[in-house]
Amino acid sequence: GCVLVVSVIEQLAQWHNSTVKAAMERLCNYIPGKYQIMCHMFCCIDRKMNADVVCHSLKLCKQDPGQPLCHLYTPPKVSWFSTFFKATECARSKSFMGFSSVCAFPLLANLCEKIKYIMRNKLPFEDFDGDKFSTFPTLRGYHWRGRDCNDKNTTVYPGRRPDNWDVQSDSNCNGIWGVDPKDGIPYEEKFCKGADSQGVVLLGDSAGAHFHIPPEWMTVTQMSGKSFANLPVAFTNELDWPQFSEITGFLNSTIGGWTDSLYLRLRRRNRCNHRDLQNISQNGMLPVYLSFSLARNQLLDNPAIVIYATIGNDVCNGNRDTLAHMTTPKAMFSNVLQALRYLDSRLPNGSHVILTGLVDGRFLWDNLHDRYHPLGQLNRDITYSQLYAFLNCLEVSPCSGWLTPNETLRNLTSERALQLSNVLKEIAGSEKFANFDVFYMDFPLRQTAEEWHKLGGEPWQLIEPVDGFHPSQIAAALGTSITWQKMLREWPQVLGKENPFNDQIEAIFKDQGGH
């Protein structure tokens, strides 16, 4: 992160033909107010210090004893050690020595504590009634789970079966309540009884959470104040965008492409499903550890379609001996069964679980390694292969098994991914549970690339440009369409029947002001 920020400052100075100090001030003016403290820590940069030198001197880049001095750029022409010493002295004079985290700054301490709480519990920070649903968008709020419509009543939340057909109030937050004055029948009973109402739940990793760093944050030729307008939302969502994601997206995308999701399609199929969504995903986490954050009452709530999407984390890590840290088939079998047994104790009868296979990540290196990263486009000096090497050196690569020039290692990683996918397929074909049926689905990367090619697109556009690893917004939207068609064709019972009253529900919803 430090290297990226310092690189942007240096490129801003180059692009605007200004001093580094002026470039830093320009960047700080772009960033929303309370987040500006993050850029003022880089006050010591000068023309002789590239980003590697500055960040090592500020102790923001990790270097263990015996570890190589990792760098993204060519070392400066002057002595590395003399420049490093100068930067270190500057850092000491500004009281930056020893600050290994931005959370050490007082103005960010409270926010960091909130984020730590959220990441530890995977629950909304703003949840006054404790029902795991919130009226606040970020900090694990309604961008992640359907919006609560009464945060003072623990019996009111998205996904529950209506209380007394919601004659008096909206107990499940789908906007349908009250009585039709023409015949005295509650609207919820008239429109939703027997409609196979169900929610959608994702248990996933960073791809499911829809990790994204906007490329305009580090492309100086496009940078302006507008570029960072979404920084507060991104920061309080852990740089994830579940509101645009493939499974639970519900807002129009502001990060390129378009939004399409399993939730939106289920909602169009049955308007009674409104707001019944949960994205329980976390960067770097395996779904088996996320199932305990599920909000579902077996006796009071509607069934749900649960997507168990472990598309990469079981084989992806940043360790040098990456193969030794990959999940084994035996551990995979045990982990998934543990999660499914827990889900069987929580999901209402009639639910469905879909196990998604792992992706073949060789697609990443094949389509990106010789392209210029957004940080290297101005001077044509940083390719994705260089970025991958830098991250591997620091042992912070999101997937050192795939993001490597070592073809043998890439093949071995894909071989393990296929073995683990076969474990999921075996579980779906042999294991039975009381409250849900289990299906297996390959991750539709090949079909997504084929569809995008038909539309005139290039394969690299399906990958996030900044991290060079996660599926892009385009890939997410296309993947939804492919997944939906497969479900319609092979598992129509999972989707439930179409609600014939959708148009009437929408008309009444509109007439009543969209309550």
XYZ file of C-alpha atoms in Angstrom:
515
model
C 0.000 0.000 0.000
C 2.787 2.387 0.899
C 4.657 1.711 -2.342
C 1.504 2.349 -4.352
C 0.774 5.672 -2.632
C 4.333 6.979 -2.921
C 4.420 5.912 -6.569
C 1.246 7.880 -7.229
C 2.729 10.986 -5.586
C 5.876 10.735 -7.700
C 3.864 10.235 -10.887
C 1.596 13.167 -10.039
C 4.693 15.353 -9.774
C 5.843 14.111 -13.156
C 2.452 14.480 -14.859
C 1.824 18.000 -13.547
C 5.494 19.036 -13.764
C 5.478 20.010 -10.113
C 7.535 19.372 -7.014
C 6.908 16.233 -4.989
C 5.593 18.379 -2.157
C 3.072 20.030 -4.457
C 2.047 16.616 -5.797
C 1.529 15.333 -2.284
C -0.656 18.341 -1.474
C -2.600 17.752 -4.677
C -3.247 14.128 -3.708
C -4.244 15.111 -0.190
C -6.732 17.611 -1.597
C -8.275 14.858 -3.696
C -8.840 12.638 -0.656
C -11.925 13.223 1.560
C -11.152 15.184 4.725
C -10.809 12.719 7.591
C -8.762 10.328 5.426
C -6.122 12.924 4.541
C -3.954 11.922 7.496
C -2.983 8.827 5.501
C -1.232 10.866 2.821
C 0.522 13.370 5.099
C 2.727 10.599 6.449
C 4.690 10.708 3.180
C 6.139 14.153 3.719
C 9.752 13.022 3.380
C 9.828 12.100 -0.288
C 12.293 13.739 -2.597
C 13.406 13.100 -6.182
C 16.257 10.816 -5.132
C 14.053 8.467 -3.142
C 11.849 6.069 -5.011
C 8.822 4.415 -3.422
C 10.756 1.370 -2.232
C 13.272 3.486 -0.288
C 10.636 5.684 1.326
C 8.439 2.823 2.463
C 11.260 0.711 3.852
C 12.521 3.729 5.776
C 9.090 4.381 7.290
C 8.984 0.732 8.469
C 5.812 0.238 6.463
C 7.381 -2.546 4.407
C 8.127 -5.789 6.199
C 11.621 -7.240 5.992
C 12.517 -10.144 8.237
C 16.157 -10.995 8.995
C 17.632 -12.898 6.084
C 14.825 -11.882 3.766
C 15.807 -10.129 0.519
C 15.233 -6.383 0.268
C 12.081 -6.412 -1.828
C 11.621 -3.629 -4.363
C 9.245 -2.839 -7.202
C 11.502 -0.331 -8.945
C 15.108 -0.320 -10.071
C 17.265 0.811 -7.110
C 18.141 4.556 -7.236
C 21.308 5.603 -9.048
C 22.762 7.041 -5.855
C 23.717 4.603 -3.131
C 20.663 2.726 -1.827
C 22.080 2.770 1.677
C 22.872 6.489 1.774
C 19.419 7.316 0.409
C 17.817 4.898 2.840
C 19.728 6.525 5.722
C 18.573 9.979 4.656
C 14.970 8.867 4.441
C 15.215 7.163 7.818
C 16.545 10.337 9.432
C 13.696 12.282 7.870
C 11.169 9.762 9.105
C 12.618 9.924 12.622
C 12.374 13.714 12.622
C 8.702 13.463 11.734
C 7.973 10.873 14.442
C 7.106 8.161 11.953
C 9.648 5.570 13.083
C 8.022 2.488 14.507
C 4.566 3.163 13.067
C 3.875 -0.184 11.429
C 0.203 0.571 10.877
C -1.920 3.571 9.986
C -4.109 2.535 12.929
C -1.451 4.111 15.166
C -2.695 7.554 14.135
C -5.176 8.869 16.715
C -7.674 10.101 14.137
C -7.927 6.611 12.640
C -7.860 4.606 15.863
C -11.629 4.496 16.375
C -12.292 3.540 12.773
C -9.677 0.800 12.962
C -11.269 -0.595 16.113
C -14.622 -0.713 14.329
C -13.102 -2.550 11.386
C -11.363 -5.047 13.682
C -14.656 -5.750 15.452
C -16.487 -6.265 12.172
C -13.828 -8.513 10.684
C -13.712 -10.601 13.838
C -17.471 -11.117 14.050
C -18.657 -10.633 10.424
C -21.678 -8.784 11.822
C -23.030 -5.258 11.303
C -21.463 -2.687 13.581
C -24.683 -0.646 13.626
C -27.306 -3.163 14.785
C -29.323 -1.835 17.700
C -31.640 -4.819 18.119
C -29.012 -7.518 17.560
C -30.829 -9.386 14.768
C -27.728 -9.263 12.478
C -29.363 -6.767 10.104
C -28.721 -3.036 9.899
C -30.088 0.241 8.555
C -26.536 1.500 7.913
C -24.980 0.636 4.517
C -21.313 -0.100 5.231
C -19.347 -1.527 8.171
C -21.015 -4.861 7.365
C -24.402 -3.150 7.083
C -27.071 -3.473 4.394
C -24.543 -3.590 1.562
C -23.877 -7.078 2.966
C -27.309 -8.151 4.224
C -30.816 -7.038 3.399
C -31.734 -3.699 4.944
C -33.534 -3.875 8.277
C -36.801 -1.923 8.371
C -37.033 -1.717 12.150
C -33.731 -1.751 14.012
C -35.498 -1.505 17.369
C -37.358 -4.812 17.077
C -35.433 -8.082 16.992
C -38.430 -9.943 15.448
C -38.416 -7.699 12.352
C -35.795 -8.481 9.698
C -35.482 -9.619 6.056
C -36.158 -13.277 5.337
C -38.604 -14.232 8.065
C -42.030 -15.655 7.360
C -44.636 -12.910 7.825
C -46.103 -12.455 11.281
C -49.904 -12.819 10.991
C -49.573 -12.053 7.260
C -48.197 -8.631 8.152
C -51.625 -7.122 8.696
C -50.332 -4.378 10.988
C -46.697 -3.918 9.941
C -43.921 -5.241 7.695
C -42.232 -7.995 9.725
C -39.952 -9.258 6.893
C -38.990 -5.912 5.329
C -40.117 -6.860 1.813
C -42.374 -3.798 1.586
C -45.601 -5.822 1.489
C -48.025 -5.331 4.394
C -51.504 -4.138 5.259
C -54.938 -5.259 4.072
C -56.596 -4.820 0.662
C -59.691 -2.674 1.405
C -61.532 -4.254 -1.526
C -61.738 -7.750 -0.041
C -60.139 -7.564 3.420
C -57.346 -10.006 2.504
C -53.834 -9.107 3.726
C -51.550 -8.195 0.822
C -48.838 -10.571 2.041
C -51.292 -13.484 2.063
C -52.772 -12.546 -1.313
C -49.460 -12.112 -3.127
C -46.919 -14.273 -1.276
C -48.779 -17.293 0.107
C -47.404 -20.398 -1.612
C -44.995 -18.308 -3.681
C -41.880 -20.287 -2.677
C -40.295 -17.241 -1.074
C -36.617 -17.764 -0.311
C -33.457 -15.814 0.262
C -29.962 -16.069 -1.138
C -26.883 -16.466 1.067
C -23.252 -16.425 -0.017
C -20.470 -18.003 2.027
C -17.368 -16.874 0.187
C -13.912 -15.364 0.046
C -12.684 -12.042 -1.356
C -14.060 -12.853 -4.819
C -17.508 -13.327 -3.282
C -17.139 -10.116 -1.287
C -16.191 -8.515 -4.634
C -12.816 -7.009 -3.748
C -11.950 -4.012 -5.921
C -9.481 -1.133 -5.798
C -10.526 1.562 -8.305
C -7.786 1.924 -10.960
C -8.367 5.690 -11.060
C -6.902 5.847 -7.555
C -3.471 5.219 -9.056
C -3.774 6.310 -12.680
C -2.568 9.910 -12.499
C -3.743 10.822 -16.004
C -7.341 10.207 -14.833
C -7.034 11.411 -11.257
C -9.223 14.147 -9.770
C -11.277 14.841 -6.691
C -14.071 12.695 -8.137
C -11.704 9.726 -8.290
C -11.720 9.432 -4.494
C -15.360 10.288 -3.818
C -16.065 6.608 -3.122
C -13.083 6.136 -0.787
C -15.122 6.348 2.466
C -17.562 3.692 1.220
C -14.739 1.462 0.006
C -12.694 1.871 3.173
C -15.600 1.027 5.494
C -16.452 -1.981 3.298
C -12.911 -3.403 3.554
C -12.338 -2.506 -0.137
C -15.190 -4.875 -1.020
C -18.281 -4.025 -3.086
C -20.902 -6.683 -2.222
C -23.644 -4.300 -3.370
C -22.467 -4.930 -6.965
C -21.465 -8.587 -6.616
C -22.428 -11.672 -8.603
C -24.574 -13.265 -5.900
C -25.968 -10.411 -3.775
C -25.526 -7.259 -5.876
C -28.534 -4.931 -5.824
C -27.293 -1.419 -6.709
C -26.292 -0.057 -10.121
C -22.537 -0.436 -10.489
C -20.311 2.619 -10.116
C -17.100 0.640 -10.684
C -17.514 -0.237 -14.349
C -19.552 -2.880 -16.114
C -23.064 -3.475 -14.862
C -24.754 -5.200 -11.929
C -26.456 -8.549 -12.329
C -26.867 -11.010 -9.496
C -28.602 -14.145 -8.351
C -30.483 -12.042 -5.781
C -31.829 -9.618 -8.412
C -32.992 -12.491 -10.595
C -34.685 -14.242 -7.665
C -36.354 -10.942 -6.778
C -37.621 -10.514 -10.342
C -38.918 -14.092 -10.229
C -40.711 -13.466 -6.953
C -41.106 -9.902 -5.679
C -41.790 -11.314 -2.203
C -38.023 -12.079 -1.947
C -37.222 -8.363 -1.660
C -34.229 -7.684 0.633
C -33.698 -11.342 1.525
C -29.941 -11.510 0.939
C -26.814 -12.187 2.974
C -23.240 -11.866 1.743
C -21.135 -13.570 4.407
C -17.749 -13.315 2.740
C -14.389 -12.060 3.891
C -11.064 -11.338 2.262
C -8.663 -14.207 2.854
C -11.196 -16.354 4.718
C -12.482 -19.861 3.985
C -16.298 -20.244 3.921
C -16.217 -23.021 6.538
C -15.369 -20.375 9.153
C -18.080 -17.988 7.962
C -21.134 -20.225 8.232
C -21.464 -19.407 11.948
C -22.385 -15.803 11.033
C -25.501 -16.927 9.170
C -28.700 -15.164 10.213
C -31.465 -17.756 9.737
C -34.042 -19.072 12.175
C -35.015 -22.626 11.334
C -38.524 -22.234 12.736
C -39.435 -18.670 11.810
C -37.695 -17.897 8.505
C -38.071 -18.753 4.829
C -35.777 -21.313 3.173
C -32.636 -20.067 1.441
C -30.338 -20.844 -1.455
C -26.818 -20.952 -0.015
C -23.859 -20.571 -2.376
C -20.699 -22.068 -0.881
C -18.013 -20.474 -3.040
C -14.442 -21.337 -2.145
C -12.986 -20.479 -5.542
C -9.381 -19.827 -4.554
C -8.393 -19.529 -0.913
C -7.877 -23.257 -0.417
C -4.929 -23.163 -2.826
C -3.955 -19.492 -2.615
C -1.503 -18.133 -0.068
C 1.566 -15.930 -0.013
C 4.004 -18.426 1.464
C 7.234 -19.318 -0.297
C 6.438 -23.024 0.129
C 2.917 -22.408 -1.114
C 2.128 -26.050 -1.927
C 2.669 -27.070 1.694
C 0.052 -24.547 2.828
C -2.698 -25.570 0.424
C -5.759 -27.410 1.709
C -5.498 -31.158 1.186
C -8.413 -33.154 -0.264
C -8.868 -34.871 3.111
C -9.036 -31.539 4.959
C -11.367 -30.145 2.297
C -13.786 -33.019 2.811
C -13.738 -32.526 6.570
C -14.093 -28.728 6.404
C -17.006 -28.725 4.011
C -18.871 -31.442 5.912
C -18.410 -29.444 9.108
C -19.933 -26.383 7.459
C -22.800 -28.335 5.908
C -23.690 -30.019 9.187
C -23.842 -26.637 10.866
C -26.022 -25.288 8.068
C -28.325 -28.285 8.503
C -28.889 -27.183 12.088
C -29.772 -23.613 11.046
C -31.414 -23.587 7.619
C -35.202 -23.971 7.348
C -36.445 -27.112 5.641
C -36.653 -26.818 1.858
C -33.393 -24.897 1.493
C -30.704 -25.597 -1.113
C -26.892 -25.505 -1.010
C -24.754 -25.097 -4.126
C -21.059 -25.939 -3.846
C -18.965 -23.947 -6.329
C -15.745 -25.475 -7.640
C -12.382 -23.741 -7.590
C -11.250 -21.596 -10.493
C -8.348 -22.491 -12.800
C -6.122 -19.531 -11.959
C -3.660 -20.092 -14.796
C -5.977 -17.704 -16.634
C -4.419 -14.849 -14.635
C -0.774 -15.205 -15.668
C -1.663 -16.205 -19.218
C -3.646 -13.021 -19.832
C -1.895 -10.398 -17.695
C 1.789 -11.087 -17.066
C 3.182 -8.964 -19.927
C 0.615 -6.157 -19.719
C 1.321 -2.869 -17.941
C -0.218 -2.425 -14.519
C -2.128 0.875 -13.978
C 0.865 2.050 -11.947
C 3.165 1.389 -14.901
C 1.085 2.873 -17.695
C 2.501 6.410 -17.459
C 6.135 5.385 -17.857
C 5.555 1.876 -19.239
C 7.792 0.516 -16.511
C 5.745 -1.891 -14.362
C 4.159 -5.048 -15.737
C 1.978 -7.456 -13.816
C 4.829 -9.956 -13.713
C 6.939 -7.347 -11.883
C 4.117 -6.613 -9.458
C 3.617 -10.325 -8.803
C 7.350 -10.755 -8.137
C 7.310 -7.838 -5.682
C 4.338 -9.265 -3.769
C 5.882 -12.735 -3.746
C 9.120 -11.319 -2.344
C 7.194 -9.632 0.464
C 5.217 -12.851 1.012
C 1.954 -10.928 0.674
C 0.908 -12.288 -2.711
C -2.777 -13.218 -2.869
C -1.729 -16.404 -4.649
C 1.934 -17.196 -5.125
C 1.013 -20.529 -6.720
C -0.638 -18.878 -9.726
C 0.952 -15.413 -9.828
C 4.387 -16.697 -10.736
C 6.544 -17.215 -13.837
C 7.067 -20.812 -12.679
C 4.824 -22.757 -15.064
C 5.302 -25.989 -13.152
C 4.063 -24.360 -9.961
C 1.075 -22.856 -11.761
C 0.178 -26.289 -13.109
C 0.549 -27.932 -9.695
C -1.690 -25.283 -8.140
C -4.375 -25.908 -10.755
C -4.002 -29.648 -10.234
C -4.704 -29.218 -6.506
C -7.636 -26.912 -7.282
C -9.141 -29.618 -9.506
C -8.658 -32.237 -6.777
C -10.519 -30.026 -4.289
C -13.302 -29.345 -6.788
C -13.706 -33.090 -7.196
C -14.104 -33.382 -3.417
C -16.974 -30.898 -3.577
C -18.503 -32.808 -6.460
C -18.226 -36.043 -4.451
C -19.952 -34.476 -1.445
C -22.795 -33.162 -3.593
C -23.293 -36.603 -5.100
C -23.150 -38.679 -1.934
C -24.042 -36.707 1.208
C -27.637 -36.185 2.349
C -29.007 -33.640 4.801
C -32.348 -33.198 6.502
C -33.129 -29.598 5.593
C -31.521 -29.004 2.194
C -30.339 -30.719 -0.948
C -26.802 -30.209 -2.282
C -25.651 -29.425 -5.808
C -22.247 -28.915 -7.395
C -21.336 -26.331 -10.028
C -18.018 -25.649 -11.783
C -16.823 -22.053 -11.611
C -17.901 -20.721 -15.056
C -14.635 -19.006 -16.045
C -14.296 -20.611 -19.466
C -17.923 -19.890 -20.392
C -17.561 -16.311 -19.136
C -14.502 -15.745 -21.330
C -16.328 -17.191 -24.331
C -19.349 -14.944 -23.792
C -17.157 -11.881 -23.376
C -15.256 -12.744 -26.555
C -18.575 -12.894 -28.459
C -19.273 -9.353 -27.239
C -15.917 -8.178 -28.574
C -14.101 -8.116 -25.238
C -10.595 -9.210 -24.277
C -9.854 -11.856 -21.596
C -7.774 -9.477 -19.447
C -10.848 -7.282 -18.952
C -12.351 -10.059 -16.825
C -9.652 -9.530 -14.171
C -9.422 -6.708 -11.651
C -6.813 -4.261 -13.045
C -5.199 -3.172 -9.764
C -4.682 -6.477 -7.945
C -4.476 -8.566 -11.135
C -6.230 -11.399 -9.332
C -9.966 -11.064 -8.637
C -12.857 -11.285 -11.130
C -13.848 -7.866 -12.463
C -17.328 -6.311 -12.475
C -17.818 -7.531 -16.049
C -16.862 -11.086 -15.086
C -19.290 -11.002 -12.147
C -22.233 -9.858 -14.266
C -21.559 -12.343 -17.069
C -21.043 -15.124 -14.525
C -24.503 -14.435 -13.096
C -26.146 -14.925 -16.470
C -24.302 -18.216 -17.072
C -25.101 -19.510 -13.576
C -28.771 -18.589 -13.891
C -29.146 -20.358 -17.226
C -27.553 -23.494 -15.782
C -29.923 -23.428 -12.816
C -32.963 -22.921 -15.039
C -31.866 -25.778 -17.263
C -30.709 -28.306 -14.667
C -32.153 -27.347 -11.260
C -35.398 -25.377 -11.819
C -36.710 -26.649 -8.479
C -34.014 -24.624 -6.713
C -35.313 -21.320 -8.090
C -38.965 -21.855 -7.183
C -41.884 -20.887 -9.372
C -42.475 -17.447 -10.788
C -44.877 -15.297 -8.797
C -47.876 -14.336 -10.997
C -48.615 -11.326 -8.787
C -45.299 -9.488 -9.315
C -46.823 -6.706 -11.433
C -49.605 -6.094 -8.925
C -47.094 -5.990 -6.067
C -44.971 -3.432 -7.896
C -48.016 -1.314 -8.734
C -49.185 -1.177 -5.118
C -45.624 -0.614 -3.931
C -45.373 2.372 -6.267
C -48.806 3.748 -5.354
C -47.922 3.656 -1.659
C -44.751 5.679 -2.189
C -42.355 2.755 -2.216
C -42.666 1.924 1.497
